Short mmCIF file of C-alpha atoms in Angstrom, two decimals:
data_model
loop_
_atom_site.label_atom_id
_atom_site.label_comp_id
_atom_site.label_asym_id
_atom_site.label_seq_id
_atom_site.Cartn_x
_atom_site.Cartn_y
_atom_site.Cartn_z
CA UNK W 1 -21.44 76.72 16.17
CA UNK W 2 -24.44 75.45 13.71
CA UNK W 3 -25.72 78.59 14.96
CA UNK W 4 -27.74 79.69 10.90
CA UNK W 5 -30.13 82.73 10.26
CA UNK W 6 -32.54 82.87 8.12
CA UNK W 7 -32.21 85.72 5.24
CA UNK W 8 -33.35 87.59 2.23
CA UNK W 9 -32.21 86.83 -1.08
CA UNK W 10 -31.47 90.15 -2.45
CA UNK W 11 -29.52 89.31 -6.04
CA UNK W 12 -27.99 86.25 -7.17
CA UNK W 13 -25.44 85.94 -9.13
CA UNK W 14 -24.32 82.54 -10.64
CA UNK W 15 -23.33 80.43 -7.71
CA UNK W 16 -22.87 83.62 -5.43
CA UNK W 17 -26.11 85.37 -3.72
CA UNK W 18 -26.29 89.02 -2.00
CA UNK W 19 -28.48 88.20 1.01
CA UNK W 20 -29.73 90.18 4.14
CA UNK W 21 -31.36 90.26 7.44
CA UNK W 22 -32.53 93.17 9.56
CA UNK W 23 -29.84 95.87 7.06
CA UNK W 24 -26.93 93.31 7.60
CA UNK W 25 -26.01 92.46 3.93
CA UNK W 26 -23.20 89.30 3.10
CA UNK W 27 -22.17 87.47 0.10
CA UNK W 28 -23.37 83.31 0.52
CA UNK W 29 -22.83 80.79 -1.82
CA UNK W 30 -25.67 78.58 -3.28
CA UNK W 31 -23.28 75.50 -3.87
CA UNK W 32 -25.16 73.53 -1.10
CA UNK W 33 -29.31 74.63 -1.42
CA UNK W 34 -31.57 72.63 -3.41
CA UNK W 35 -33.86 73.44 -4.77
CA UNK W 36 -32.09 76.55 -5.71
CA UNK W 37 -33.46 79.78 -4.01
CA UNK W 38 -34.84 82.94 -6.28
CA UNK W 39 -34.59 86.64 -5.15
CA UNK W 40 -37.02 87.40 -2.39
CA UNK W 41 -37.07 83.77 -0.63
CA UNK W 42 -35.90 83.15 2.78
CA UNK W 43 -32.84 80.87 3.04
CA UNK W 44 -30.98 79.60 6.29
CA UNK W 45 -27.16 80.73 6.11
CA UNK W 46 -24.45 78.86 8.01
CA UNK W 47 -20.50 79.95 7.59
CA UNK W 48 -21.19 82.01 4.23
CA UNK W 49 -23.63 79.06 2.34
CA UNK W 50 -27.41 78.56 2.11
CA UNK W 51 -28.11 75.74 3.47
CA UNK W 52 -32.07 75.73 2.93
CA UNK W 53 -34.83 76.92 1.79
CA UNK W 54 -37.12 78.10 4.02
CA UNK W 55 -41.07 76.59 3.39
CA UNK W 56 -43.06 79.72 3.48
CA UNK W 57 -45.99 77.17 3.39
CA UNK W 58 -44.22 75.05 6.27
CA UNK W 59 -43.84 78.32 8.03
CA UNK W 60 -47.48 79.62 7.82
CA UNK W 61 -48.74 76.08 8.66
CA UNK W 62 -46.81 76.09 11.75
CA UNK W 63 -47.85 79.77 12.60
CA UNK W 64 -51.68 78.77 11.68
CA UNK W 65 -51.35 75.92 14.33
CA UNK W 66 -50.05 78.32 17.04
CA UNK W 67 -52.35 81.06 16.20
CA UNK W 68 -55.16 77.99 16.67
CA UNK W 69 -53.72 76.51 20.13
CA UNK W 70 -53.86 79.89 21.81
CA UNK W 71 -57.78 79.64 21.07
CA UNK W 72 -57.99 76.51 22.59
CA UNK W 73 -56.98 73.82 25.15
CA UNK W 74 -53.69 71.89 24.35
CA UNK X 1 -36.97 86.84 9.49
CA UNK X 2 -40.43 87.50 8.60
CA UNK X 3 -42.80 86.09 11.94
CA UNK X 4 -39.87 86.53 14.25
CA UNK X 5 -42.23 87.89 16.67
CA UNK X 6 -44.41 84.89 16.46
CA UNK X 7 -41.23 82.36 17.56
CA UNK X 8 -40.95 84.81 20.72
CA UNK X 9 -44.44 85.25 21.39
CA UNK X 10 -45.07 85.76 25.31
CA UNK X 11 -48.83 84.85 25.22
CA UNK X 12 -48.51 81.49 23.18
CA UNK X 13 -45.23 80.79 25.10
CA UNK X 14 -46.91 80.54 28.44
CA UNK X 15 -49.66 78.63 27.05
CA UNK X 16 -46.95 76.32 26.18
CA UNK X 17 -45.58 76.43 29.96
CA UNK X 18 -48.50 75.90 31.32
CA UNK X 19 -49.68 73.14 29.19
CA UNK X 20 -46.00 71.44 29.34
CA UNK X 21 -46.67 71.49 34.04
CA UNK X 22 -50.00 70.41 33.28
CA UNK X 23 -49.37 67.05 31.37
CA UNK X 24 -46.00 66.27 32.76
CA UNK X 25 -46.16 63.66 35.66
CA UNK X 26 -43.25 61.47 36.03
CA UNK X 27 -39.60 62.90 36.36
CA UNK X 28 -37.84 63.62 32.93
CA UNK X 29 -34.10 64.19 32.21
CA UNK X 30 -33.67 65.57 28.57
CA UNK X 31 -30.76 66.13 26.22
CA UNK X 32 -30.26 68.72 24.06
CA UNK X 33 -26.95 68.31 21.71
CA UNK X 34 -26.72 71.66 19.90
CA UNK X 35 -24.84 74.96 21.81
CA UNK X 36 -27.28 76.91 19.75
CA UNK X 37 -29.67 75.39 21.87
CA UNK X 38 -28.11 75.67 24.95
CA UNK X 39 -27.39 79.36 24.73
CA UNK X 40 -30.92 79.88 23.73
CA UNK X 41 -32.43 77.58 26.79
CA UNK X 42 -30.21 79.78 29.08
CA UNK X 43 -30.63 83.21 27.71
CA UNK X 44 -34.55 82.71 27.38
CA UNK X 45 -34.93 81.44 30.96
CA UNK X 46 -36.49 78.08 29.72
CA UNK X 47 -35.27 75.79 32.61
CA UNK X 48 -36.50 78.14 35.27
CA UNK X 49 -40.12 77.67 33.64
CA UNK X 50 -40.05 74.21 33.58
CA UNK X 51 -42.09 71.91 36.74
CA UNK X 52 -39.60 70.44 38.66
CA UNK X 53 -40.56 67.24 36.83
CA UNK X 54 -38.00 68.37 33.76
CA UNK X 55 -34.84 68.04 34.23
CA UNK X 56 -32.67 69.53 31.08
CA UNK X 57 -29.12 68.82 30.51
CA UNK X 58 -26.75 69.81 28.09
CA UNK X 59 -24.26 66.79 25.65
CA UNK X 60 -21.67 67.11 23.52
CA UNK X 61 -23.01 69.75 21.54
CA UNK X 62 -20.70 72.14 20.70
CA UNK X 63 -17.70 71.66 18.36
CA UNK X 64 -15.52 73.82 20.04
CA UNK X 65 -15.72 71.95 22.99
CA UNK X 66 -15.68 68.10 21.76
CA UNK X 67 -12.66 69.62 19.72
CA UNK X 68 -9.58 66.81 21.64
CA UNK X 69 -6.67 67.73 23.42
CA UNK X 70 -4.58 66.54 20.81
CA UNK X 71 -5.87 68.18 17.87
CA UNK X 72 -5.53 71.44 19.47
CA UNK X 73 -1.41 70.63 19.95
CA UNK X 74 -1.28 68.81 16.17
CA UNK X 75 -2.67 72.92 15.16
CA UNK X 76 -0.36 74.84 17.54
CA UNK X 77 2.38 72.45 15.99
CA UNK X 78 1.45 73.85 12.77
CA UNK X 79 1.08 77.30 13.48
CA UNK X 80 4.90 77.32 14.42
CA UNK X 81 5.74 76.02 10.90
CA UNK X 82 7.31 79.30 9.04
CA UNK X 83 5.63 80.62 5.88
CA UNK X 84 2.14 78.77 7.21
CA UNK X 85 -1.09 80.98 8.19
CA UNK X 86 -3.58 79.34 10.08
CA UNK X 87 -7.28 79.78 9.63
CA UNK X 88 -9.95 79.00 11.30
CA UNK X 89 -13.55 79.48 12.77
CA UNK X 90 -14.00 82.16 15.79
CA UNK X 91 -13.63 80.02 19.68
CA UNK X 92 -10.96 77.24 18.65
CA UNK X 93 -7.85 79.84 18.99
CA UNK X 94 -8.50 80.50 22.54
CA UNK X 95 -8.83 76.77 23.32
CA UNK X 96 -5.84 75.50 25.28
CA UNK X 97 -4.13 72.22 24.28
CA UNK X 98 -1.47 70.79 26.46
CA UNK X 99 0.94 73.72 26.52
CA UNK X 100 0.00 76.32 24.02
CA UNK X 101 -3.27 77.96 22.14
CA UNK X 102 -3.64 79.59 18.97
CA UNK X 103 -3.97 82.58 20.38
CA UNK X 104 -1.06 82.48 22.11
CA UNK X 105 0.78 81.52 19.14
CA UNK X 106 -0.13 84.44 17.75
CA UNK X 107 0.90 86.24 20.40
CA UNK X 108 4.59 84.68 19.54
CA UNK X 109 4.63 85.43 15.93
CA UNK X 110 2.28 83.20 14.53
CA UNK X 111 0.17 84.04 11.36
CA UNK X 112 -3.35 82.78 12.93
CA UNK X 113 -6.16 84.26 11.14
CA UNK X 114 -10.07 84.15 12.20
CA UNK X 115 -12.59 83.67 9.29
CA UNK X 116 -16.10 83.50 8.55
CA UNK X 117 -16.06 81.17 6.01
CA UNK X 118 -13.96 78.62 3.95
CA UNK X 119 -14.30 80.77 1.41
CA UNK X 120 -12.69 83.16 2.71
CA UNK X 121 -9.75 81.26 4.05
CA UNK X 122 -9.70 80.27 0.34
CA UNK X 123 -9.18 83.89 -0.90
CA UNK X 124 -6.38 84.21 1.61
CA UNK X 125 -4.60 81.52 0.33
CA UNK X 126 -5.02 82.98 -3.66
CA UNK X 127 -3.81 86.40 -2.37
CA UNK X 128 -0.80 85.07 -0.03
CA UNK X 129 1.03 82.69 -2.89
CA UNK X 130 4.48 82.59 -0.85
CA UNK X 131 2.27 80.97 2.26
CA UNK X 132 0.90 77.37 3.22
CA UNK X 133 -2.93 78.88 4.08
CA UNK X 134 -4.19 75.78 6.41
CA UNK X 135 -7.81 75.52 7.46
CA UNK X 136 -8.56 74.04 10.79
CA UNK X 137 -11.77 72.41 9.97
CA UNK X 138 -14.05 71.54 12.77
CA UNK X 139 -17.87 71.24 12.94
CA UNK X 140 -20.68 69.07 12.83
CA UNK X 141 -22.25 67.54 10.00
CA UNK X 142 -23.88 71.26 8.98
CA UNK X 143 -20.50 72.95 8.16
CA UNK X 144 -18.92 69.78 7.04
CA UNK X 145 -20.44 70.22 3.44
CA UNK X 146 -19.31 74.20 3.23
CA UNK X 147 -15.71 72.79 3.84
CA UNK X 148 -16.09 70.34 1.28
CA UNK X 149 -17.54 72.78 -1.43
CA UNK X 150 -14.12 74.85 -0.72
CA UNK X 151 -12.03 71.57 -1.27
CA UNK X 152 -14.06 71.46 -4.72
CA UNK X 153 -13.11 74.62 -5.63
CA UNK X 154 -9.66 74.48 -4.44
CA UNK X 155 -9.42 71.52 -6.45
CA UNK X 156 -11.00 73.38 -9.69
CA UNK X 157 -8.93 76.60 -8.95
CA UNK X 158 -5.80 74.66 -8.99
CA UNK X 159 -4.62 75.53 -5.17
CA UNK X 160 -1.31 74.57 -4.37
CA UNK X 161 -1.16 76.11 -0.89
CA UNK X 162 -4.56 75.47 0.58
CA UNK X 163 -4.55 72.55 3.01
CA UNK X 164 -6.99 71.76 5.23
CA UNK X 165 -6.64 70.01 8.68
CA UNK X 166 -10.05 67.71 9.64
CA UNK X 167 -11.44 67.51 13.30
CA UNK X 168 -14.94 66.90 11.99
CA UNK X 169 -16.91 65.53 14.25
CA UNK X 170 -20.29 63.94 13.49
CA UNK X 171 -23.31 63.33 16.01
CA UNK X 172 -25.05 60.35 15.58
CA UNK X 173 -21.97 57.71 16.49
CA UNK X 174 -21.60 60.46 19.43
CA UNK X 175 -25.00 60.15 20.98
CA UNK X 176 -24.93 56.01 20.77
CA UNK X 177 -21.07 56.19 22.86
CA UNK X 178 -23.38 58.01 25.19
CA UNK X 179 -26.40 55.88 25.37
CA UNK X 180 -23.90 52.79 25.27
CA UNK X 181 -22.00 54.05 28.30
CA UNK X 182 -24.98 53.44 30.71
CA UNK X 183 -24.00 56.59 32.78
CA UNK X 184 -27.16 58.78 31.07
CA UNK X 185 -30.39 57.75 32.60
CA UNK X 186 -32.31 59.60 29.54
CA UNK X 187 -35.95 59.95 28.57
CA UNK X 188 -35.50 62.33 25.23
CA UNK X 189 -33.51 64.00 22.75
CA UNK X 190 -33.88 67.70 21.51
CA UNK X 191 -31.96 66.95 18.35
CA UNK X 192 -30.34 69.91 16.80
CA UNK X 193 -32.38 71.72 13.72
CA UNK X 194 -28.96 72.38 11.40
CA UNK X 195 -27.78 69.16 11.89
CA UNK X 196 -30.51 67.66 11.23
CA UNK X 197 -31.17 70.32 7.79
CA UNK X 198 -28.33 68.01 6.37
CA UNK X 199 -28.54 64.68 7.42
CA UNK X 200 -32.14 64.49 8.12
CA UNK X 201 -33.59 62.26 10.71
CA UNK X 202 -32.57 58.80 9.40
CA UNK X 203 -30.00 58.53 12.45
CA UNK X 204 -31.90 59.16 14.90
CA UNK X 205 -34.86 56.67 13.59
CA UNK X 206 -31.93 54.25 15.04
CA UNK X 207 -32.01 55.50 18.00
CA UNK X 208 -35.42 55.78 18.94
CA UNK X 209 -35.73 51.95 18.01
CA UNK X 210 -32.86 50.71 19.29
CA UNK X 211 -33.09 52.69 22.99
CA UNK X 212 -36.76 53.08 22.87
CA UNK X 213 -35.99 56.87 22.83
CA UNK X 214 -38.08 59.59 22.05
CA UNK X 215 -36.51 62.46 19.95
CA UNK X 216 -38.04 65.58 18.68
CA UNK X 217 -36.10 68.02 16.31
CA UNK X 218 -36.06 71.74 17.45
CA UNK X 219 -35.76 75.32 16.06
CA UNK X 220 -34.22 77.95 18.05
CA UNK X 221 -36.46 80.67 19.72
CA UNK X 222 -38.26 79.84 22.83
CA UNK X 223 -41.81 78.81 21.50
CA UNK X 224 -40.01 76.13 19.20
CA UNK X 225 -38.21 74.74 22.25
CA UNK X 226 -41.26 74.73 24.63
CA UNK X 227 -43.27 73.11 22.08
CA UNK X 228 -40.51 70.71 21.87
CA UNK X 229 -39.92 69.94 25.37
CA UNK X 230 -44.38 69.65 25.04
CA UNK X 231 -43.85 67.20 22.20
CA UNK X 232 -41.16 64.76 24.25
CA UNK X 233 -43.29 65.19 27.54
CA UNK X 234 -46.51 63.84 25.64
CA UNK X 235 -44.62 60.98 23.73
CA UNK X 236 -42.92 59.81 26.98
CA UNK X 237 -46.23 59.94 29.20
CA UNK X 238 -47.52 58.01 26.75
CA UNK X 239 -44.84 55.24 26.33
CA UNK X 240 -43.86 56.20 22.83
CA UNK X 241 -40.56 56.72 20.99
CA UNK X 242 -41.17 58.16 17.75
CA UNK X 243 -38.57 61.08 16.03
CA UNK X 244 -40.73 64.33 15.43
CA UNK X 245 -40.09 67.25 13.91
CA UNK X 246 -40.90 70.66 15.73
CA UNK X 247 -38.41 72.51 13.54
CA UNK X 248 -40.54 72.04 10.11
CA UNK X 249 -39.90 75.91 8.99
CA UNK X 250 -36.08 74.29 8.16
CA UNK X 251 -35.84 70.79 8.01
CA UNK X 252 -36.88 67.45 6.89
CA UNK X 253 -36.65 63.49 7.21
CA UNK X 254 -34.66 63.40 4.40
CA UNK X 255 -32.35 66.26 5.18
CA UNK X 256 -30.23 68.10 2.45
CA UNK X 257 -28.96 65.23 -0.36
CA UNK X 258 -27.17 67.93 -2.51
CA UNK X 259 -24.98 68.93 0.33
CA UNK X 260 -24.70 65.54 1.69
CA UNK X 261 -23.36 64.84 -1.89
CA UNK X 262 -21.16 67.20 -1.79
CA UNK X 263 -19.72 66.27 1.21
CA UNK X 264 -19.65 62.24 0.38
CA UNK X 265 -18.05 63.62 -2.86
CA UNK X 266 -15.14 64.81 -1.07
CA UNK X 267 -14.88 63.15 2.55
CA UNK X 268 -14.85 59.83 4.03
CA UNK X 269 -15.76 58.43 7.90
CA UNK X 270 -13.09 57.72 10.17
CA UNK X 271 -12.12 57.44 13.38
CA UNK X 272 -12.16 60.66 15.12
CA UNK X 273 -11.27 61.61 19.08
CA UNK X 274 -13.70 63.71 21.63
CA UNK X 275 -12.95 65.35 24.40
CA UNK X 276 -14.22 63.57 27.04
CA UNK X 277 -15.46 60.82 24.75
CA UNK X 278 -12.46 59.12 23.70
CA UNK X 279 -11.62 58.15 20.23
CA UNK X 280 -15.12 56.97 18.40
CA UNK X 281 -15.18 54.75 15.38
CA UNK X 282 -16.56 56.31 12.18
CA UNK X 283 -17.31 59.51 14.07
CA UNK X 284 -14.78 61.75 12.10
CA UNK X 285 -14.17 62.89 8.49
CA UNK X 286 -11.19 61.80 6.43
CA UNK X 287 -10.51 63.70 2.98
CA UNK X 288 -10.91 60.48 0.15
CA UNK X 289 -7.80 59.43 -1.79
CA UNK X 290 -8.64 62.23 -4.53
CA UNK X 291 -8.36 65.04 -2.27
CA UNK X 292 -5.18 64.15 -0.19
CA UNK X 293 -3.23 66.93 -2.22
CA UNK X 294 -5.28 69.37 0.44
CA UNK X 295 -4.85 67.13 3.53
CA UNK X 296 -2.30 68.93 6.19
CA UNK X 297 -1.40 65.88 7.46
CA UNK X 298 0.18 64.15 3.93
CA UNK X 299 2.27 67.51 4.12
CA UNK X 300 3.08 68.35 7.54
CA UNK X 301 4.89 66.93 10.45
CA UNK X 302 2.10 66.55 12.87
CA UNK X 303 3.80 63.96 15.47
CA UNK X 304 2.67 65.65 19.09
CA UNK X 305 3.45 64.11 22.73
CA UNK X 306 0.29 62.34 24.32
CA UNK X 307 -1.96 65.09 25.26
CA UNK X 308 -2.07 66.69 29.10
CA UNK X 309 -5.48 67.79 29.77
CA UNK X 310 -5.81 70.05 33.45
CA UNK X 311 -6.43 67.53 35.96
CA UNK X 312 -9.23 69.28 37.58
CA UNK X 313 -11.32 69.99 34.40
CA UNK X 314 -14.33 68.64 34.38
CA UNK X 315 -15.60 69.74 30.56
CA UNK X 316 -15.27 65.81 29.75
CA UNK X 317 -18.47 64.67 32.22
CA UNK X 318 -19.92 67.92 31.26
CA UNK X 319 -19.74 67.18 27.67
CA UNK X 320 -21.29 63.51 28.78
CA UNK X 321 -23.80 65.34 30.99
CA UNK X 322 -22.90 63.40 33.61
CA UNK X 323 -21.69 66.62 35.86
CA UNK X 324 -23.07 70.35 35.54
CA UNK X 325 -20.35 72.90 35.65
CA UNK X 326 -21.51 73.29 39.10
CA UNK X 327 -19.66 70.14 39.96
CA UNK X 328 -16.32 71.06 38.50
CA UNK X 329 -13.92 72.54 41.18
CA UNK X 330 -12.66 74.93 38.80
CA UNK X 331 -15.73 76.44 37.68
CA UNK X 332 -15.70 80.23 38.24
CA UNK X 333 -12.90 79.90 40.46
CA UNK X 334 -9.53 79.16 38.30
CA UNK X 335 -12.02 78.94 35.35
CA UNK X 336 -13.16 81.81 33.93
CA UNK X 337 -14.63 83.43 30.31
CA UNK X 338 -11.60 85.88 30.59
CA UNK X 339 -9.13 82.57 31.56
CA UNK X 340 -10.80 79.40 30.66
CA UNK X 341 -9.53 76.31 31.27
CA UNK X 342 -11.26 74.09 29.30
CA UNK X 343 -13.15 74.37 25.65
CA UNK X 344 -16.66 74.39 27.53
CA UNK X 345 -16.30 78.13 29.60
CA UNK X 346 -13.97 79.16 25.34
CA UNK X 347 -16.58 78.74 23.28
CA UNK X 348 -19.47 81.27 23.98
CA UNK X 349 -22.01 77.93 22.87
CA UNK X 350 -20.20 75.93 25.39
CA UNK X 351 -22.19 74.81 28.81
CA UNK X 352 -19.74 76.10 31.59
CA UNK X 353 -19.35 79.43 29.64
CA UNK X 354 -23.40 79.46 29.61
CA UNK X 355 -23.85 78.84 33.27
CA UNK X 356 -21.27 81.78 33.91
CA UNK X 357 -22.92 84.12 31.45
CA UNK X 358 -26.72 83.06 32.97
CA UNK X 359 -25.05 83.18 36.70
CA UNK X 360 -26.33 79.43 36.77
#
């Protein structure tokens, strides 16, 4: 039931955001995300909030990493 | 998401396998405590993969299923209150309680309504004046906050018919019952990565000191749990308990403060029950003095007999992982995803409804 998606910021709108993921649009709140997501940032949605941010430089670093282990002996 | 394909990658995934058979020598029984994760083990094929070395085995991760006897009959109770409409989160109205479900309720009448979010059991309540709108609020400590942020605005809206009933459960105070009850023989958590997006990993710092247990905290697709399961297998060949985090893409030590503030702002611990658990101190969520205008129970005559659970379900070992579903007499016999029994073949995150689905 934590089940939580990462998507799209499309528009935001005070404390309301339009967000979407693979052409599936919904209406999240931003009451719980800090710091506060812009348009075009990735944020992890649980039961209609943000709940985070997602680290685009977290994400590449852990992409970098795997990209390097399948080069090499782990 | 962007680098989806990377989190499914086939090439780097058996790189992982075979690294994971290569460097695991002594025989390993892990936990994972999320149903996101078990679905995901199970519809990936992850345990198949794994040397015989790795054992996996699902706990109390799903809120559907830890959801007690008793709370489901306190919500039927409610549901038969006239001019009330019941809302709540997909799985819970197919749960049984002693006699009744919420589905079945509604099958009788009842106004039982399934929602996405609190927010929208709030608009139901602002369009539906002449009812008592009552959210059945259950989940972990990563929907916890969204229920409080609708309290808030309930509060600031002025709500006079928006109540909400609490069967919050949260993990930590779960996970010590279990270590405590000396029927786990346990080399590693897989914590869960939402849970652990709010509360950070703090708790489980504890536990790794206290029980000399590794822990690693895990995303969702099947490279993040291999490397996981890679993670625990190196830290335990090497003697070492130390909480990692695998799932870095969307969490952190510290977790989420503003939601954590949010929900401190508006609930306080208490005792809560669990399925198969019992009644665990401090493991629930109580709405503080401030907010008891919302609380069902300050409203509502919630007085139920002592709960009768089917005497052949098993979901309370399973939820302990001290049986499979395998071991449970009822399993695909009189239980069934089209007539469960118990909450753990409901909820589609639950473990017996999982080994169905996987043909386990």
């Amino acid at each position: 039931m934590c089940l939580a998606v990462p998507m799209e910021v499309k528009k935001i709108t005070d404390n309301w955001a339009v967000v979407e993921y693979e052409g599936t649009r919904r209406e999240v709140r931003l009451d719980l995300v800090d710091p506060k997501p812009e348009v075009g940032d990735y944020v992890i949605i649980h039961a209609g909030f943000a709940l985070h941010r997602i680290d685009e430089e977290e994400a590449k670093e852990n992409l970098k990493y795997w990209k390097e282990i399948l080069n090499k002996d782990i | 998401m962007k680098h989806l394909s990377e989190y499914r990658d086939k090439e780097l995934a058996q790189k992982l396998i075979a690294a994971i058979r290569d460097q695991s020598k002594r025989p390993i029984r892990l936990m994972e405590v999320c149903g996101t994760h078990t679905v995901s083990i199970f519809r990936h094929g992850i345990r198949q993969v794994l040397p015989p070395t790795i054992q996996l085995i699902s706990g109390p991760g799903c809120p559907v299923c830890v959801t007690a006897t008793e709370e489901i009959d306190r919500a039927v109770k409610l549901a038969r209150n006239p001019g009330v409409m019941i809302t709540t989160f997909g799985d819970l109205v197919r749960v049984p309680g002693s006699q009744s479900s919420l589905q079945m309720e509604r099958a009788s009448g009842a106004d039982v309504r399934m929602v996405y979010s609190t927010f929208d059991a709030l608009k139901l309540a602002r369009e539906n004046q002449n009812k008592k709108v009552i959210f059945l609020a259950i989940g972990f400590e990563t929907t916890a906050p969204t229920i409080a942020a609708a309290v808030l605005e309930a509060k600031l809206l002025g709500l006079e018919n928006y109540f909400i009933l609490s069967a919050h459960k949260l993990l930590p105070p779960a996970l010590e019952v279990l270590l405590n009850s000396g029927d786990l023989n346990l080399q590693g958590f897989i914590y869960p990565g939402h849970v652990t997006t709010i509360i950070g990993t703090g708790a489980y710092e504890q536990v790794a000191e206290k029980y000399h247990l590794p822990g690693v905290v895990c995303g969702f697709e099947p490279v993040d749990i291999l490397e996981t399961i890679l993670m625990l297998v190196r830290q335990i060949e090497q003697g070492q308990a130390k909480v990692e985090i695998q799932y870095k893409r969307g969490s952190s030590a510290i977790g989420n403060p503003k939601a954590l503030n949010v929900l401190n702002r508006v609930f306080v611990p208490c005792d809560a029950p669990w399925r198969g658990l019992g009644t665990i101190p401090d493991s629930g969520l109580a709405l503080r003095p401030e907010f008891r205008a919302f609380a069902a129970e300050d409203h509502f005559d919630l007085q139920v007999p002592p709960a009768q659970d089917h005497p052949g379900c098993a979901c309370g070992e399973v939820l302990r992982g001290i049986k499979t579903p395998l071991q449970c007499l009822l399993f695909r016999t009189a239980c069934r995803p089209d007539s469960p029994i118990g909450p753990c073949m409901v909820s589609t995150e639950g473990t017996c409804a999982a080994y169905f689905k996987y043909n386990e």
